[in-house]
Every structure is written in C-alpha cells, then in structure tokens.
C-alpha cells in the first residue's frame, strides 16, 4: 500500500521499518495522516487515534467530544487529549454508553441486563 500511495502523490503515515524511504516518500513524525480522502496510520494505537479522529468528523456534534474515547478507555496519545479521570462528567457519559450497549446487544437481552443492572 505504501508504494501505491506514494506513486499517487499521497502522504502516508510512517512506519519504523523504512518502507516510506524505500518507495521514495519523505518520512515525518505524524502518527496518522489525512491527505484528502485518504487516512493512514503508523500502527495499532495510531490507528485508534486515527479512528477517533474519523468518528469525531462523522458524528462530532451528536455526542460530547471524547465520548467514544472514554467509552473504550483509550488514553495513550489520543487526538482529543488525554483522559483526566478526575474531571470526567459520568452523568453526561452514561446515556451515550447505555445507548451504545443497547444497540450492540439488542439480540442479547440477558447480557444487556447483566451489564446494566
């Protein structure tokens, strides 16, 4: 994929194995990159950072900022900043968490009941 992106003039997130330079790309230090409609990430946790960015772009104003990040308890280098657990408004978070659980477990009512009671 690296070669295809470089040949098509796209920037891509770097990996530590030298592939960008091998294909003629200039390495840079971003964990994830958006170049037009193309998003690339430099690894697993950077992929989560990139996915959080994409979720915010797609549903940004429908949920409080950082709701998905908080729900998955992800905190290494998130694009919305680290989670300050002392300042988290759980009352704001709970209805969104419950809605996600209800949607994901719609066909598992017994499990949903165990997780929410």
XYZ file of C-alpha atoms in Angstrom:
117
model
C 0.000 0.000 0.000
C 2.865 2.363 0.761
C 4.122 2.166 -2.810
C 0.669 2.810 -4.264
C 0.081 5.860 -2.057
C 3.484 7.358 -2.879
C 3.047 6.707 -6.612
C -0.292 8.517 -6.482
C 1.302 11.505 -4.712
C -0.324 10.823 -1.330
C 1.290 11.421 2.036
C 1.114 8.432 4.354
C 1.812 7.788 7.991
C 5.330 6.440 8.525
C 6.258 3.009 9.815
C 9.536 2.412 11.608
C 10.794 -0.151 9.109
C 11.985 2.210 6.369
C 9.267 1.432 3.831
C 8.415 5.097 3.152
C 12.017 5.892 2.141
C 12.244 2.676 0.121
C 9.314 3.847 -2.013
C 10.563 7.428 -2.329
C 8.468 9.011 0.431
C 9.848 11.541 2.864
C 9.446 10.283 6.440
C 7.764 12.548 9.001
C 6.707 12.135 12.617
C 2.889 12.164 12.486
C 1.096 9.151 13.977
C -1.730 9.358 11.446
C -2.185 11.388 8.304
C -5.171 12.625 6.377
C -4.392 13.500 2.780
C -7.633 14.332 1.007
C -9.955 11.344 1.346
C -7.114 9.003 2.383
C -6.359 8.290 6.070
C -3.327 6.220 7.078
C -1.925 5.329 10.481
C 1.550 4.309 11.594
C 0.497 1.365 13.756
C -2.134 -0.103 16.029
C -2.537 2.658 18.633
C -2.059 5.300 15.947
C -4.869 3.541 14.081
C -7.082 4.023 17.129
C -6.082 7.721 17.180
C -6.997 7.935 13.502
C -10.322 6.148 14.070
C -11.192 8.549 16.907
C -10.462 11.465 14.575
C -12.740 9.930 11.946
C -15.558 9.315 14.465
C -15.334 12.936 15.613
C -15.529 14.073 11.988
C -18.528 11.877 11.242
C -20.587 12.338 14.432
C -18.802 15.206 16.183
C -21.731 17.297 17.376
C -24.060 14.331 18.014
C -22.094 13.316 21.116
C -19.936 15.183 23.639
C -16.273 15.369 22.493
C -14.293 12.332 23.577
C -17.308 10.090 24.312
C -16.069 7.169 22.198
C -12.520 7.579 23.511
C -13.815 7.471 27.080
C -16.071 4.503 26.321
C -13.136 2.413 25.073
C -10.899 3.746 27.889
C -8.188 4.705 25.423
C -5.534 7.088 26.721
C -2.015 6.853 25.158
C -1.881 9.806 22.686
C -5.446 10.474 21.617
C -6.188 13.315 19.213
C -8.613 14.851 21.714
C -6.098 14.858 24.568
C -5.612 12.504 27.480
C -8.451 11.486 29.756
C -8.436 13.364 33.044
C -10.474 10.869 35.053
C -10.991 13.407 37.862
C -12.902 15.743 35.556
C -14.997 13.212 33.631
C -18.708 14.015 33.818
C -20.098 10.490 34.150
C -23.695 11.748 34.135
C -23.052 13.149 30.651
C -21.345 9.921 29.543
C -23.807 7.323 30.920
C -26.710 7.798 28.465
C -24.354 7.510 25.486
C -22.694 4.404 26.918
C -26.083 2.829 27.596
C -27.308 3.629 24.069
C -24.193 2.020 22.555
C -24.641 -1.079 24.723
C -28.346 -1.357 23.889
C -27.606 -1.090 20.193
C -24.700 -3.551 20.258
C -26.517 -6.079 22.472
C -30.032 -5.781 21.050
C -30.087 -9.527 20.364
C -28.546 -10.396 23.773
C -31.110 -9.141 26.335
C -29.821 -11.294 29.210
C -26.269 -9.997 28.778
C -27.507 -6.420 28.443
C -29.430 -6.799 31.707
C -26.346 -8.197 33.484
C -24.183 -5.296 32.266
C -26.652 -2.523 33.058
C -28.097 -3.543 36.437
